[in-house]
Amino acid sequence: MSEYTEVNVNVKKERIWTKDFALICMANFFIFLGFQMTLPTLPLFVQHLGGSDKLIGFVSGIFMFSALLLRPYAGHALESKGRRFVYMWGLAIFVISVGTYAFIVSIALLVIMRIVQGLGWGLSTTATGTIATDLIPPKRRGEGMGYFGLSGNIALAFGPALGLTLVGHISFTQLFLMCSMFGLIALILSSRISYKKVEQVEEKSIPLKFDIFEKSAIQPSILLFFITVTFGGMASFLPLYTAEEGIKGIELYFFIFAMFLMVSRTFAGQIYDRKGHIYVFLPGSLMIATAMFLLVWMPNSVVLYTAAAFYGFGFGTIQPALHAWSVEKAPMNRRGMANATFFSFFDMGVGFGAIGFGFIAHAFGYSFIYLVGAFSVFVSISIYIMSLMKSKAKT
């Protein structure tokens, strides 16, 4: 009888899909839906307010840098104040800031509220990754993070397309209020989660003044940085680029991107768990580089959609693997900081991409953005190969 009970306990421990895991996935879906709807429509809103390409890049990028500044605090707060405190405050700030967009009439005020939104985003996304990590069995972490990522990917499948479609039929005021409402749904769902209690660690006698990163997460996070630079260019300027080229169907681009991203996530995490990051990182990054070159060329909608497929498949392969890699070696009481490190580099990549590409677009045109994006991917590949050679030399 005792053996039977022990086996059952072990099986339960290996389950991924629990009630709390389903709730965090649903909450993540709604907050990302509200966020993704604003991603391609904010550049149009900045244009509506009279802004240039430089201002579009700045408004898009400043959001990520304000999130970046708060992530180290969020990482510490997750371990000291708890998951619920950080996550629900982050969601509340997001809801209020996005709702405020509905009443903005100047770019200066928009910049201020983007900074506020970034603070909420920094708290909530650092927390949600940590909460998901708590709920996933360690031996199935790559697979579980892939499933968790699907909640954001499904939102990505519909969010940008829905936002771009609605902006042609309703006002920006109505659009942003709808995005805020989705954030509110996420807040309600998050209140139903049974959060893991924070483990108190005795070793607090020597606080670290500059403890802003978890060192075990640095390597995968640096690789992610150079990959997500490309995301800043895609999200902020692709709708404007296709409009300038007279190519229709940008809504379908985001849908195809998300569909292929979801497909790759269903098995990429399992490959990572069984064979390691080398089997997912190199193929995925080469697909993203291919997508960048296709966007440089882009003579018609077919090439645009092909680029979406390559980018989605590549990004969906890499992101959950790098996320799992960044937390797997972190001590239990440093998972919050590992997630903070991972998303900080994610934010830096998108932020530098959006702001830098704004200047590049102004000086050289939109197509040059994606050439620089391809170069950034090859930098990531080069760093990865060099790290592999170093590790092999040591063994």
Short mmCIF file of C-alpha atoms in Angstrom, two decimals, residues 70-90 123 127 130-131 134 195-201 204 333 336-337:
data_model
loop_
_atom_site.label_atom_id
_atom_site.label_comp_id
_atom_site.label_asym_id
_atom_site.label_seq_id
_atom_site.Cartn_x
_atom_site.Cartn_y
_atom_site.Cartn_z
CA LEU A 70 12.30 47.73 -12.26
CA ARG A 71 13.12 44.08 -12.98
CA PRO A 72 15.97 43.76 -10.42
CA TYR A 73 13.64 45.12 -7.72
CA ALA A 74 10.93 42.73 -8.95
CA GLY A 75 13.36 39.81 -8.71
CA HIS A 76 14.21 40.64 -5.09
CA ALA A 77 10.60 41.42 -4.19
CA LEU A 78 9.46 38.02 -5.49
CA GLU A 79 11.68 36.37 -2.87
CA SER A 80 10.98 38.84 -0.04
CA LYS A 81 7.39 40.06 -0.50
CA GLY A 82 6.03 37.10 -2.43
CA ARG A 83 4.72 36.24 -5.88
CA ARG A 84 1.16 37.53 -5.34
CA PHE A 85 2.29 41.01 -4.21
CA VAL A 86 4.56 41.60 -7.23
CA TYR A 87 2.29 40.07 -9.86
CA MET A 88 -0.96 41.77 -8.87
CA TRP A 89 0.64 45.19 -8.42
CA GLY A 90 2.23 44.85 -11.84
CA LEU A 123 6.75 43.65 -12.36
CA ALA A 127 6.54 37.52 -11.63
CA THR A 130 8.72 32.84 -11.79
CA ILE A 131 5.21 31.65 -10.86
CA ASP A 134 7.38 27.25 -9.43
CA TYR A 195 0.91 31.07 -4.90
CA LYS A 196 3.98 29.29 -3.61
CA LYS A 197 5.14 30.61 -0.25
CA VAL A 198 8.50 32.36 -0.25
CA GLU A 199 11.31 30.33 1.27
CA GLN A 200 13.08 32.37 3.91
CA VAL A 201 16.84 32.23 3.56
CA LYS A 204 20.80 38.02 4.59
CA ASN A 333 15.87 31.32 -3.72
CA GLY A 336 13.07 35.38 -9.21
CA MET A 337 16.39 37.04 -10.02
#
